[in-house]
Amino acid sequence: MSSESPGAMPDAPYAIGTRTAPAALPAQRAKRRASFGRLTRFQSILAHVALLLLCTPALMPLAWMISTSLKPDAQIFAHGGPLTWASLLPHPVEWQNYPKALRAVPFAMYLKNTLFLCFCTVTGAVASSALVAYGFARQQFRGKSVLFLIMVATIAIPAQVTMVPTVALFRWLHWYGTYLPLIVPACCGVPFYIFLLTQFFRNLPAELAEAARVDGAGEFRIFWQVMLPLARPALVTCALFQFLATWNDFFGPLLYINNPARYTLAYGLQQLLGSHGSEWASLMADSTIFMLPVMILFFFTQKTFVQGVATTGGKN
């Protein structure tokens, strides 16, 4: 007969061999996952070198643009061979190309017009898309699935298919030559943003809305004070997408804007190419300034941007 107390019997099998107590298993699994994801210094350097090599084809046009914006005209047209890292180095560096480029076009006016459009379209697109997405995600009504499928199907329709009837509609409304054709469609909801926000709202705990209803909150108050603050990553992601689309939009102003005082940056730089086609340094300097706000914006918001896209595919 064993001399051990009955209370020690359940722990005995885990003291034999290599078996581990159940309480220690989660800690060991977490430790293994952490050690699996940790790289040594050599592996980290190797990974960064590989990433830089893979990014080189995408970075070369950007490097060429910045380099050309700092070169004198003689050096730009003197090099006719293949593009090399040595040919990218400007000598001497012509910093005055940037003030010259800003004087070549009414850059401040184009920037003001573009920022006005970005503010209106971002505010309208995010607000309307969030409201529609909350209805698809949290409300029950007849035909909801059919309407959602039709809405998602419109994402696959090319803009060229609807271009002619859309232009005819805006001419009939006497909106041609104004910013309304560029602002109003964004304020009626964007299908991709509605789809993105619908998936996000579906993943939020339903208990939060139920608790707010118990406290007497209406549906709009639940949407405004409970759901919207929780959906901030997805809202920021939609705002970034819309800002980039409006900032880079060339085709919209080309179709609807006929007044030079209303030109945007993307359309105004095209006019610079037409009137100063041989001044490549000024054109590249303006293009660099045009890209700089987008790069800075994405650099500071990339964490929220990735979080907003990644969390839309989770489960309740």
PDB file of C-alpha atoms in Angstrom:
ATOM      1  CA  MET A   1       0.000   0.000   0.000  1.00  0.00           C
ATOM      2  CA  SER A   2       1.340   3.447  -0.908  1.00  0.00           C
ATOM      3  CA  SER A   3       2.329   5.777   1.910  1.00  0.00           C
ATOM      4  CA  GLU A   4       1.380   8.926  -0.105  1.00  0.00           C
ATOM      5  CA  SER A   5      -1.682  10.892   0.928  1.00  0.00           C
ATOM      6  CA  PRO A   6      -4.804  10.691  -1.246  1.00  0.00           C
ATOM      7  CA  GLY A   7      -4.534  14.399  -2.074  1.00  0.00           C
ATOM      8  CA  ALA A   8      -1.242  13.861  -3.905  1.00  0.00           C
ATOM      9  CA  MET A   9      -2.574  11.140  -6.207  1.00  0.00           C
ATOM     10  CA  PRO A  10      -3.910  13.401  -9.040  1.00  0.00           C
ATOM     11  CA  ASP A  11      -0.521  15.113  -9.470  1.00  0.00           C
ATOM     12  CA  ALA A  12       1.469  11.883  -9.590  1.00  0.00           C
ATOM     13  CA  PRO A  13       1.031  11.078 -13.310  1.00  0.00           C
ATOM     14  CA  TYR A  14       2.418  14.507 -14.278  1.00  0.00           C
ATOM     15  CA  ALA A  15       5.569  13.958 -12.214  1.00  0.00           C
ATOM     16  CA  ILE A  16       6.487  10.859 -14.211  1.00  0.00           C
ATOM     17  CA  GLY A  17       8.297  11.135 -17.552  1.00  0.00           C
ATOM     18  CA  THR A  18       7.949  14.369 -19.520  1.00  0.00           C
ATOM     19  CA  ARG A  19       4.262  15.098 -19.035  1.00  0.00           C
ATOM     20  CA  THR A  20       3.370  18.629 -17.947  1.00  0.00           C
ATOM     21  CA  ALA A  21       0.656  19.837 -15.622  1.00  0.00           C
ATOM     22  CA  PRO A  22      -2.375  21.277 -17.453  1.00  0.00           C
ATOM     23  CA  ALA A  23      -1.963  24.683 -15.775  1.00  0.00           C
ATOM     24  CA  ALA A  24       1.504  25.073 -17.317  1.00  0.00           C
ATOM     25  CA  LEU A  25       0.418  24.233 -20.896  1.00  0.00           C
ATOM     26  CA  PRO A  26      -0.915  27.693 -21.936  1.00  0.00           C
ATOM     27  CA  ALA A  27       2.219  29.421 -20.645  1.00  0.00           C
ATOM     28  CA  GLN A  28       4.464  26.981 -22.510  1.00  0.00           C
ATOM     29  CA  ARG A  29       2.474  27.371 -25.724  1.00  0.00           C
ATOM     30  CA  ALA A  30       2.683  31.167 -25.502  1.00  0.00           C
ATOM     31  CA  LYS A  31       6.438  30.905 -24.896  1.00  0.00           C
ATOM     32  CA  ARG A  32       6.862  28.642 -27.920  1.00  0.00           C
ATOM     33  CA  ARG A  33       4.881  31.040 -30.118  1.00  0.00           C
ATOM     34  CA  ALA A  34       6.960  33.996 -28.922  1.00  0.00           C
ATOM     35  CA  SER A  35      10.234  32.184 -29.535  1.00  0.00           C
ATOM     36  CA  PHE A  36       9.008  31.041 -32.959  1.00  0.00           C
ATOM     37  CA  GLY A  37       8.260  34.628 -34.028  1.00  0.00           C
ATOM     38  CA  ARG A  38      11.535  36.058 -32.671  1.00  0.00           C
ATOM     39  CA  LEU A  39      14.377  36.475 -35.172  1.00  0.00           C
ATOM     40  CA  THR A  40      18.047  36.547 -34.463  1.00  0.00           C
ATOM     41  CA  ARG A  41      20.058  39.620 -35.427  1.00  0.00           C
ATOM     42  CA  PHE A  42      21.435  37.906 -38.536  1.00  0.00           C
ATOM     43  CA  GLN A  43      17.964  36.758 -39.615  1.00  0.00           C
ATOM     44  CA  SER A  44      16.576  40.258 -39.066  1.00  0.00           C
ATOM     45  CA  ILE A  45      19.322  41.844 -41.186  1.00  0.00           C
ATOM     46  CA  LEU A  46      18.794  39.233 -43.889  1.00  0.00           C
ATOM     47  CA  ALA A  47      15.037  39.862 -43.896  1.00  0.00           C
ATOM     48  CA  HIS A  48      15.519  43.637 -44.200  1.00  0.00           C
ATOM     49  CA  VAL A  49      17.991  43.223 -47.068  1.00  0.00           C
ATOM     50  CA  ALA A  50      15.537  40.944 -48.891  1.00  0.00           C
ATOM     51  CA  LEU A  51      12.714  43.436 -48.397  1.00  0.00           C
ATOM     52  CA  LEU A  52      14.842  46.303 -49.710  1.00  0.00           C
ATOM     53  CA  LEU A  53      15.739  44.284 -52.803  1.00  0.00           C
ATOM     54  CA  LEU A  54      12.100  43.448 -53.422  1.00  0.00           C
ATOM     55  CA  CYS A  55      11.118  47.103 -53.002  1.00  0.00           C
ATOM     56  CA  THR A  56      13.757  48.372 -55.443  1.00  0.00           C
ATOM     57  CA  PRO A  57      11.586  48.103 -58.612  1.00  0.00           C
ATOM     58  CA  ALA A  58       8.834  50.117 -56.910  1.00  0.00           C
ATOM     59  CA  LEU A  59      11.240  52.700 -55.459  1.00  0.00           C
ATOM     60  CA  MET A  60      13.169  53.372 -58.681  1.00  0.00           C
ATOM     61  CA  PRO A  61      10.485  55.591 -60.307  1.00  0.00           C
ATOM     62  CA  LEU A  62      10.154  57.557 -57.065  1.00  0.00           C
ATOM     63  CA  ALA A  63      13.930  57.959 -56.813  1.00  0.00           C
ATOM     64  CA  TRP A  64      14.092  59.059 -60.467  1.00  0.00           C
ATOM     65  CA  MET A  65      11.362  61.664 -59.898  1.00  0.00           C
ATOM     66  CA  ILE A  66      13.050  63.166 -56.825  1.00  0.00           C
ATOM     67  CA  SER A  67      16.456  63.068 -58.517  1.00  0.00           C
ATOM     68  CA  THR A  68      15.167  64.768 -61.671  1.00  0.00           C
ATOM     69  CA  SER A  69      13.526  67.494 -59.582  1.00  0.00           C
ATOM     70  CA  LEU A  70      16.984  68.435 -58.229  1.00  0.00           C
ATOM     71  CA  LYS A  71      18.937  68.303 -61.486  1.00  0.00           C
ATOM     72  CA  PRO A  72      19.828  71.156 -63.844  1.00  0.00           C
ATOM     73  CA  ASP A  73      18.282  70.929 -67.306  1.00  0.00           C
ATOM     74  CA  ALA A  74      21.644  70.167 -68.916  1.00  0.00           C
ATOM     75  CA  GLN A  75      22.113  67.028 -66.823  1.00  0.00           C
ATOM     76  CA  ILE A  76      18.540  65.825 -67.399  1.00  0.00           C
ATOM     77  CA  PHE A  77      18.916  65.768 -71.178  1.00  0.00           C
ATOM     78  CA  ALA A  78      22.601  64.785 -71.238  1.00  0.00           C
ATOM     79  CA  HIS A  79      22.105  61.240 -69.938  1.00  0.00           C
ATOM     80  CA  GLY A  80      20.708  58.943 -72.604  1.00  0.00           C
ATOM     81  CA  GLY A  81      21.944  55.564 -71.416  1.00  0.00           C
ATOM     82  CA  PRO A  82      20.356  53.024 -69.107  1.00  0.00           C
ATOM     83  CA  LEU A  83      19.159  54.149 -65.699  1.00  0.00           C
ATOM     84  CA  THR A  84      21.750  53.509 -62.980  1.00  0.00           C
ATOM     85  CA  TRP A  85      22.189  54.589 -59.387  1.00  0.00           C
ATOM     86  CA  ALA A  86      25.070  56.850 -60.460  1.00  0.00           C
ATOM     87  CA  SER A  87      22.900  58.624 -63.031  1.00  0.00           C
ATOM     88  CA  LEU A  88      20.367  59.403 -60.308  1.00  0.00           C
ATOM     89  CA  LEU A  89      22.766  61.614 -58.371  1.00  0.00           C
ATOM     90  CA  PRO A  90      22.258  65.293 -59.299  1.00  0.00           C
ATOM     91  CA  HIS A  91      25.387  67.399 -59.724  1.00  0.00           C
ATOM     92  CA  PRO A  92      25.059  70.124 -58.776  1.00  0.00           C
ATOM     93  CA  VAL A  93      21.872  70.050 -56.691  1.00  0.00           C
ATOM     94  CA  GLU A  94      19.439  72.671 -57.991  1.00  0.00           C
ATOM     95  CA  TRP A  95      17.252  73.528 -54.989  1.00  0.00           C
ATOM     96  CA  GLN A  96      15.768  76.510 -56.817  1.00  0.00           C
ATOM     97  CA  ASN A  97      13.809  74.112 -59.020  1.00  0.00           C
ATOM     98  CA  TYR A  98      11.175  73.883 -56.278  1.00  0.00           C
ATOM     99  CA  PRO A  99      10.459  77.647 -55.918  1.00  0.00           C
ATOM    100  CA  LYS A 100      10.493  77.864 -59.714  1.00  0.00           C
ATOM    101  CA  ALA A 101       7.981  75.013 -59.964  1.00  0.00           C
ATOM    102  CA  LEU A 102       5.659  76.640 -57.444  1.00  0.00           C
ATOM    103  CA  ARG A 103       5.708  79.849 -59.503  1.00  0.00           C
ATOM    104  CA  ALA A 104       5.081  78.035 -62.787  1.00  0.00           C
ATOM    105  CA  VAL A 105       1.474  77.218 -61.814  1.00  0.00           C
ATOM    106  CA  PRO A 106      -0.965  78.703 -59.279  1.00  0.00           C
ATOM    107  CA  PHE A 107      -0.057  75.948 -56.855  1.00  0.00           C
ATOM    108  CA  ALA A 108      -1.712  77.526 -53.803  1.00  0.00           C
ATOM    109  CA  MET A 109      -5.050  77.852 -55.628  1.00  0.00           C
ATOM    110  CA  TYR A 110      -4.899  74.256 -56.888  1.00  0.00           C
ATOM    111  CA  LEU A 111      -4.022  73.060 -53.382  1.00  0.00           C
ATOM    112  CA  LYS A 112      -6.940  74.969 -51.841  1.00  0.00           C
ATOM    113  CA  ASN A 113      -9.375  73.494 -54.374  1.00  0.00           C
ATOM    114  CA  THR A 114      -8.059  69.983 -53.805  1.00  0.00           C
ATOM    115  CA  LEU A 115      -8.240  70.250 -50.013  1.00  0.00           C
ATOM    116  CA  PHE A 116     -11.801  71.573 -50.235  1.00  0.00           C
ATOM    117  CA  LEU A 117     -12.823  68.619 -52.391  1.00  0.00           C
ATOM    118  CA  CYS A 118     -11.027  66.172 -50.086  1.00  0.00           C
ATOM    119  CA  PHE A 119     -12.791  67.559 -47.016  1.00  0.00           C
ATOM    120  CA  CYS A 120     -16.252  67.397 -48.612  1.00  0.00           C
ATOM    121  CA  THR A 121     -15.888  63.945 -50.162  1.00  0.00           C
ATOM    122  CA  VAL A 122     -14.210  62.351 -47.135  1.00  0.00           C
ATOM    123  CA  THR A 123     -16.825  63.715 -44.724  1.00  0.00           C
ATOM    124  CA  GLY A 124     -19.743  62.802 -46.976  1.00  0.00           C
ATOM    125  CA  ALA A 125     -18.475  59.365 -47.984  1.00  0.00           C
ATOM    126  CA  VAL A 126     -17.584  58.213 -44.462  1.00  0.00           C
ATOM    127  CA  ALA A 127     -20.763  59.544 -42.840  1.00  0.00           C
ATOM    128  CA  SER A 128     -23.179  58.169 -45.441  1.00  0.00           C
ATOM    129  CA  SER A 129     -21.395  54.837 -45.811  1.00  0.00           C
ATOM    130  CA  ALA A 130     -21.292  54.305 -42.035  1.00  0.00           C
ATOM    131  CA  LEU A 131     -25.018  54.997 -41.727  1.00  0.00           C
ATOM    132  CA  VAL A 132     -25.937  52.582 -44.527  1.00  0.00           C
ATOM    133  CA  ALA A 133     -23.504  49.943 -43.258  1.00  0.00           C
ATOM    134  CA  TYR A 134     -25.006  50.083 -39.760  1.00  0.00           C
ATOM    135  CA  GLY A 135     -28.444  49.467 -41.252  1.00  0.00           C
ATOM    136  CA  PHE A 136     -27.189  46.409 -43.166  1.00  0.00           C
ATOM    137  CA  ALA A 137     -25.285  45.059 -40.176  1.00  0.00           C
ATOM    138  CA  ARG A 138     -27.673  45.663 -37.267  1.00  0.00           C
ATOM    139  CA  GLN A 139     -31.187  46.221 -38.611  1.00  0.00           C
ATOM    140  CA  GLN A 140     -33.643  43.561 -39.784  1.00  0.00           C
ATOM    141  CA  PHE A 141     -35.909  44.400 -42.714  1.00  0.00           C
ATOM    142  CA  ARG A 142     -37.389  42.627 -45.699  1.00  0.00           C
ATOM    143  CA  GLY A 143     -35.080  42.250 -48.694  1.00  0.00           C
ATOM    144  CA  LYS A 144     -31.921  43.172 -46.807  1.00  0.00           C
ATOM    145  CA  SER A 145     -29.856  40.324 -48.284  1.00  0.00           C
ATOM    146  CA  VAL A 146     -30.967  41.107 -51.836  1.00  0.00           C
ATOM    147  CA  LEU A 147     -30.211  44.800 -51.455  1.00  0.00           C
ATOM    148  CA  PHE A 148     -26.806  44.033 -49.962  1.00  0.00           C
ATOM    149  CA  LEU A 149     -25.938  41.707 -52.876  1.00  0.00           C
ATOM    150  CA  ILE A 150     -27.019  44.341 -55.402  1.00  0.00           C
ATOM    151  CA  MET A 151     -24.929  46.950 -53.594  1.00  0.00           C
ATOM    152  CA  VAL A 152     -21.855  44.704 -53.575  1.00  0.00           C
ATOM    153  CA  ALA A 153     -22.394  43.850 -57.258  1.00  0.00           C
ATOM    154  CA  THR A 154     -22.098  47.524 -58.197  1.00  0.00           C
ATOM    155  CA  ILE A 155     -18.435  47.409 -57.144  1.00  0.00           C
ATOM    156  CA  ALA A 156     -17.728  45.267 -60.209  1.00  0.00           C
ATOM    157  CA  ILE A 157     -19.269  47.796 -62.658  1.00  0.00           C
ATOM    158  CA  PRO A 158     -16.508  49.773 -64.438  1.00  0.00           C
ATOM    159  CA  ALA A 159     -16.814  53.536 -64.238  1.00  0.00           C
ATOM    160  CA  GLN A 160     -16.573  53.752 -68.046  1.00  0.00           C
ATOM    161  CA  VAL A 161     -19.909  51.923 -68.374  1.00  0.00           C
ATOM    162  CA  THR A 162     -21.829  54.584 -66.443  1.00  0.00           C
ATOM    163  CA  MET A 163     -19.764  57.569 -67.581  1.00  0.00           C
ATOM    164  CA  VAL A 164     -21.971  58.743 -70.464  1.00  0.00           C
ATOM    165  CA  PRO A 165     -25.347  58.590 -68.640  1.00  0.00           C
ATOM    166  CA  THR A 166     -23.774  60.142 -65.540  1.00  0.00           C
ATOM    167  CA  VAL A 167     -22.375  63.100 -67.490  1.00  0.00           C
ATOM    168  CA  ALA A 168     -25.735  63.515 -69.247  1.00  0.00           C
ATOM    169  CA  LEU A 169     -27.534  63.500 -65.876  1.00  0.00           C
ATOM    170  CA  PHE A 170     -25.258  66.151 -64.384  1.00  0.00           C
ATOM    171  CA  ARG A 171     -25.640  68.332 -67.491  1.00  0.00           C
ATOM    172  CA  TRP A 172     -29.422  68.028 -67.196  1.00  0.00           C
ATOM    173  CA  LEU A 173     -29.166  69.107 -63.546  1.00  0.00           C
ATOM    174  CA  HIS A 174     -26.994  72.097 -64.637  1.00  0.00           C
ATOM    175  CA  TRP A 175     -24.173  70.905 -62.381  1.00  0.00           C
ATOM    176  CA  TYR A 176     -21.566  70.908 -65.139  1.00  0.00           C
ATOM    177  CA  GLY A 177     -18.691  73.267 -64.316  1.00  0.00           C
ATOM    178  CA  THR A 178     -19.222  72.985 -60.551  1.00  0.00           C
ATOM    179  CA  TYR A 179     -17.879  70.702 -57.827  1.00  0.00           C
ATOM    180  CA  LEU A 180     -21.283  69.073 -57.247  1.00  0.00           C
ATOM    181  CA  PRO A 181     -20.682  66.105 -59.609  1.00  0.00           C
ATOM    182  CA  LEU A 182     -17.517  65.333 -57.628  1.00  0.00           C
ATOM    183  CA  ILE A 183     -19.058  65.765 -54.147  1.00  0.00           C
ATOM    184  CA  VAL A 184     -22.680  64.574 -54.271  1.00  0.00           C
ATOM    185  CA  PRO A 185     -22.020  60.961 -55.425  1.00  0.00           C
ATOM    186  CA  ALA A 186     -19.588  60.472 -52.527  1.00  0.00           C
ATOM    187  CA  CYS A 187     -22.222  61.740 -50.071  1.00  0.00           C
ATOM    188  CA  CYS A 188     -24.660  59.037 -51.210  1.00  0.00           C
ATOM    189  CA  GLY A 189     -22.509  56.170 -49.932  1.00  0.00           C
ATOM    190  CA  VAL A 190     -19.597  54.313 -51.538  1.00  0.00           C
ATOM    191  CA  PRO A 191     -20.274  50.572 -52.057  1.00  0.00           C
ATOM    192  CA  PHE A 192     -16.784  49.433 -51.061  1.00  0.00           C
ATOM    193  CA  TYR A 193     -16.840  51.453 -47.831  1.00  0.00           C
ATOM    194  CA  ILE A 194     -20.346  50.189 -47.041  1.00  0.00           C
ATOM    195  CA  PHE A 195     -19.157  46.609 -47.460  1.00  0.00           C
ATOM    196  CA  LEU A 196     -16.066  47.225 -45.317  1.00  0.00           C
ATOM    197  CA  LEU A 197     -17.989  48.931 -42.520  1.00  0.00           C
ATOM    198  CA  THR A 198     -20.787  46.350 -42.609  1.00  0.00           C
ATOM    199  CA  GLN A 199     -18.310  43.577 -41.849  1.00  0.00           C
ATOM    200  CA  PHE A 200     -16.839  45.663 -39.037  1.00  0.00           C
ATOM    201  CA  PHE A 201     -20.211  46.445 -37.439  1.00  0.00           C
ATOM    202  CA  ARG A 202     -21.193  42.776 -37.606  1.00  0.00           C
ATOM    203  CA  ASN A 203     -18.126  41.852 -35.568  1.00  0.00           C
ATOM    204  CA  LEU A 204     -18.926  44.260 -32.728  1.00  0.00           C
ATOM    205  CA  PRO A 205     -20.572  42.671 -29.647  1.00  0.00           C
ATOM    206  CA  ALA A 206     -24.365  42.847 -29.830  1.00  0.00           C
ATOM    207  CA  GLU A 207     -24.528  43.081 -26.027  1.00  0.00           C
ATOM    208  CA  LEU A 208     -23.363  46.715 -26.179  1.00  0.00           C
ATOM    209  CA  ALA A 209     -26.363  47.764 -28.246  1.00  0.00           C
ATOM    210  CA  GLU A 210     -28.720  45.717 -26.054  1.00  0.00           C
ATOM    211  CA  ALA A 211     -27.381  47.381 -22.917  1.00  0.00           C
ATOM    212  CA  ALA A 212     -27.886  50.817 -24.493  1.00  0.00           C
ATOM    213  CA  ARG A 213     -31.489  49.926 -25.427  1.00  0.00           C
ATOM    214  CA  VAL A 214     -32.145  48.853 -21.852  1.00  0.00           C
ATOM    215  CA  ASP A 215     -30.930  52.265 -20.719  1.00  0.00           C
ATOM    216  CA  GLY A 216     -33.453  53.899 -23.058  1.00  0.00           C
ATOM    217  CA  ALA A 217     -31.151  54.876 -25.962  1.00  0.00           C
ATOM    218  CA  GLY A 218     -32.677  55.116 -29.423  1.00  0.00           C
ATOM    219  CA  GLU A 219     -31.223  53.489 -32.513  1.00  0.00           C
ATOM    220  CA  PHE A 220     -29.528  56.616 -33.809  1.00  0.00           C
ATOM    221  CA  ARG A 221     -28.007  57.328 -30.396  1.00  0.00           C
ATOM    222  CA  ILE A 222     -26.668  53.755 -30.261  1.00  0.00           C
ATOM    223  CA  PHE A 223     -25.161  54.258 -33.705  1.00  0.00           C
ATOM    224  CA  TRP A 224     -23.646  57.648 -32.852  1.00  0.00           C
ATOM    225  CA  GLN A 225     -22.413  57.125 -29.294  1.00  0.00           C
ATOM    226  CA  VAL A 226     -21.739  53.371 -29.099  1.00  0.00           C
ATOM    227  CA  MET A 227     -20.947  51.904 -32.516  1.00  0.00           C
ATOM    228  CA  LEU A 228     -19.128  54.751 -34.256  1.00  0.00           C
ATOM    229  CA  PRO A 229     -16.425  55.183 -31.562  1.00  0.00           C
ATOM    230  CA  LEU A 230     -15.739  51.434 -31.679  1.00  0.00           C
ATOM    231  CA  ALA A 231     -15.503  51.517 -35.475  1.00  0.00           C
ATOM    232  CA  ARG A 232     -12.821  54.219 -35.522  1.00  0.00           C
ATOM    233  CA  PRO A 233     -10.131  52.049 -37.245  1.00  0.00           C
ATOM    234  CA  ALA A 234     -12.499  51.135 -40.075  1.00  0.00           C
ATOM    235  CA  LEU A 235     -13.694  54.744 -40.394  1.00  0.00           C
ATOM    236  CA  VAL A 236     -10.114  56.005 -40.614  1.00  0.00           C
ATOM    237  CA  THR A 237      -9.389  53.381 -43.277  1.00  0.00           C
ATOM    238  CA  CYS A 238     -12.355  54.528 -45.375  1.00  0.00           C
ATOM    239  CA  ALA A 239     -11.329  58.166 -44.892  1.00  0.00           C
ATOM    240  CA  LEU A 240      -7.811  57.393 -46.112  1.00  0.00           C
ATOM    241  CA  PHE A 241      -9.097  55.548 -49.169  1.00  0.00           C
ATOM    242  CA  GLN A 242     -11.410  58.422 -50.051  1.00  0.00           C
ATOM    243  CA  PHE A 243      -8.732  61.053 -49.438  1.00  0.00           C
ATOM    244  CA  LEU A 244      -6.316  59.257 -51.749  1.00  0.00           C
ATOM    245  CA  ALA A 245      -8.996  58.801 -54.409  1.00  0.00           C
ATOM    246  CA  THR A 246      -9.934  62.496 -54.346  1.00  0.00           C
ATOM    247  CA  TRP A 247      -6.348  63.732 -54.089  1.00  0.00           C
ATOM    248  CA  ASN A 248      -5.245  61.685 -57.117  1.00  0.00           C
ATOM    249  CA  ASP A 249      -8.450  62.140 -59.137  1.00  0.00           C
ATOM    250  CA  PHE A 250      -7.701  63.444 -62.605  1.00  0.00           C
ATOM    251  CA  PHE A 251     -10.583  62.059 -64.640  1.00  0.00           C
ATOM    252  CA  GLY A 252     -13.367  63.677 -62.593  1.00  0.00           C
ATOM    253  CA  PRO A 253     -12.109  67.276 -62.877  1.00  0.00           C
ATOM    254  CA  LEU A 254     -11.295  66.620 -66.539  1.00  0.00           C
ATOM    255  CA  LEU A 255     -14.952  65.727 -67.202  1.00  0.00           C
ATOM    256  CA  TYR A 256     -16.781  68.323 -65.122  1.00  0.00           C
ATOM    257  CA  ILE A 257     -14.470  71.310 -64.447  1.00  0.00           C
ATOM    258  CA  ASN A 258     -13.987  73.835 -67.242  1.00  0.00           C
ATOM    259  CA  ASN A 259     -12.916  76.849 -65.176  1.00  0.00           C
ATOM    260  CA  PRO A 260      -9.145  77.175 -64.527  1.00  0.00           C
ATOM    261  CA  ALA A 261      -9.901  78.776 -61.152  1.00  0.00           C
ATOM    262  CA  ARG A 262     -11.470  75.456 -60.046  1.00  0.00           C
ATOM    263  CA  TYR A 263      -8.676  73.129 -61.185  1.00  0.00           C
ATOM    264  CA  THR A 264      -7.285  70.602 -58.716  1.00  0.00           C
ATOM    265  CA  LEU A 265      -3.645  69.672 -58.273  1.00  0.00           C
ATOM    266  CA  ALA A 266      -3.845  66.505 -60.377  1.00  0.00           C
ATOM    267  CA  TYR A 267      -5.520  68.348 -63.246  1.00  0.00           C
ATOM    268  CA  GLY A 268      -3.389  71.462 -62.827  1.00  0.00           C
ATOM    269  CA  LEU A 269      -0.142  69.500 -63.118  1.00  0.00           C
ATOM    270  CA  GLN A 270      -1.390  68.113 -66.421  1.00  0.00           C
ATOM    271  CA  GLN A 271      -1.853  71.684 -67.617  1.00  0.00           C
ATOM    272  CA  LEU A 272       1.748  72.386 -66.571  1.00  0.00           C
ATOM    273  CA  LEU A 273       2.859  69.479 -68.749  1.00  0.00           C
ATOM    274  CA  GLY A 274       0.993  70.963 -71.689  1.00  0.00           C
ATOM    275  CA  SER A 275       2.348  74.498 -71.320  1.00  0.00           C
ATOM    276  CA  HIS A 276       5.844  73.731 -69.959  1.00  0.00           C
ATOM    277  CA  GLY A 277       6.445  70.287 -71.442  1.00  0.00           C
ATOM    278  CA  SER A 278      10.202  70.752 -71.774  1.00  0.00           C
ATOM    279  CA  GLU A 279      10.720  71.874 -68.151  1.00  0.00           C
ATOM    280  CA  TRP A 280      11.064  68.418 -66.640  1.00  0.00           C
ATOM    281  CA  ALA A 281      12.741  69.674 -63.477  1.00  0.00           C
ATOM    282  CA  SER A 282       9.759  71.903 -62.626  1.00  0.00           C
ATOM    283  CA  LEU A 283       7.293  69.157 -63.479  1.00  0.00           C
ATOM    284  CA  MET A 284       9.085  66.611 -61.278  1.00  0.00           C
ATOM    285  CA  ALA A 285       9.393  69.145 -58.459  1.00  0.00           C
ATOM    286  CA  ASP A 286       5.639  69.792 -58.554  1.00  0.00           C
ATOM    287  CA  SER A 287       4.985  66.053 -58.692  1.00  0.00           C
ATOM    288  CA  THR A 288       7.195  65.492 -55.644  1.00  0.00           C
ATOM    289  CA  ILE A 289       5.345  68.177 -53.696  1.00  0.00           C
ATOM    290  CA  PHE A 290       2.073  66.620 -54.874  1.00  0.00           C
ATOM    291  CA  MET A 291       3.045  63.193 -53.501  1.00  0.00           C
ATOM    292  CA  LEU A 292       4.567  64.433 -50.242  1.00  0.00           C
ATOM    293  CA  PRO A 293       1.306  64.929 -48.238  1.00  0.00           C
ATOM    294  CA  VAL A 294       0.071  61.458 -49.187  1.00  0.00           C
ATOM    295  CA  MET A 295       3.311  59.826 -48.097  1.00  0.00           C
ATOM    296  CA  ILE A 296       3.345  61.720 -44.785  1.00  0.00           C
ATOM    297  CA  LEU A 297      -0.311  60.905 -44.141  1.00  0.00           C
ATOM    298  CA  PHE A 298       0.156  57.197 -44.752  1.00  0.00           C
ATOM    299  CA  PHE A 299       3.350  57.119 -42.681  1.00  0.00           C
ATOM    300  CA  PHE A 300       1.553  58.459 -39.603  1.00  0.00           C
ATOM    301  CA  THR A 301      -1.660  56.466 -40.075  1.00  0.00           C
ATOM    302  CA  GLN A 302      -0.376  53.130 -41.351  1.00  0.00           C
ATOM    303  CA  LYS A 303      -0.989  51.367 -38.032  1.00  0.00           C
ATOM    304  CA  THR A 304      -4.635  52.425 -37.922  1.00  0.00           C
ATOM    305  CA  PHE A 305      -4.974  51.721 -41.641  1.00  0.00           C
ATOM    306  CA  VAL A 306      -3.727  48.129 -41.314  1.00  0.00           C
ATOM    307  CA  GLN A 307      -5.792  47.581 -38.173  1.00  0.00           C
ATOM    308  CA  GLY A 308      -8.956  48.780 -39.885  1.00  0.00           C
ATOM    309  CA  VAL A 309      -8.513  46.438 -42.836  1.00  0.00           C
ATOM    310  CA  ALA A 310      -7.425  43.447 -40.744  1.00  0.00           C
ATOM    311  CA  THR A 311     -10.247  43.592 -38.203  1.00  0.00           C
ATOM    312  CA  THR A 312     -13.008  43.468 -40.821  1.00  0.00           C
ATOM    313  CA  GLY A 313     -12.439  39.755 -41.359  1.00  0.00           C
ATOM    314  CA  GLY A 314     -12.690  38.631 -37.718  1.00  0.00           C
ATOM    315  CA  LYS A 315     -15.396  36.593 -36.043  1.00  0.00           C
ATOM    316  CA  ASN A 316     -17.733  37.466 -33.235  1.00  0.00           C
TER     317      ASN A 316
END
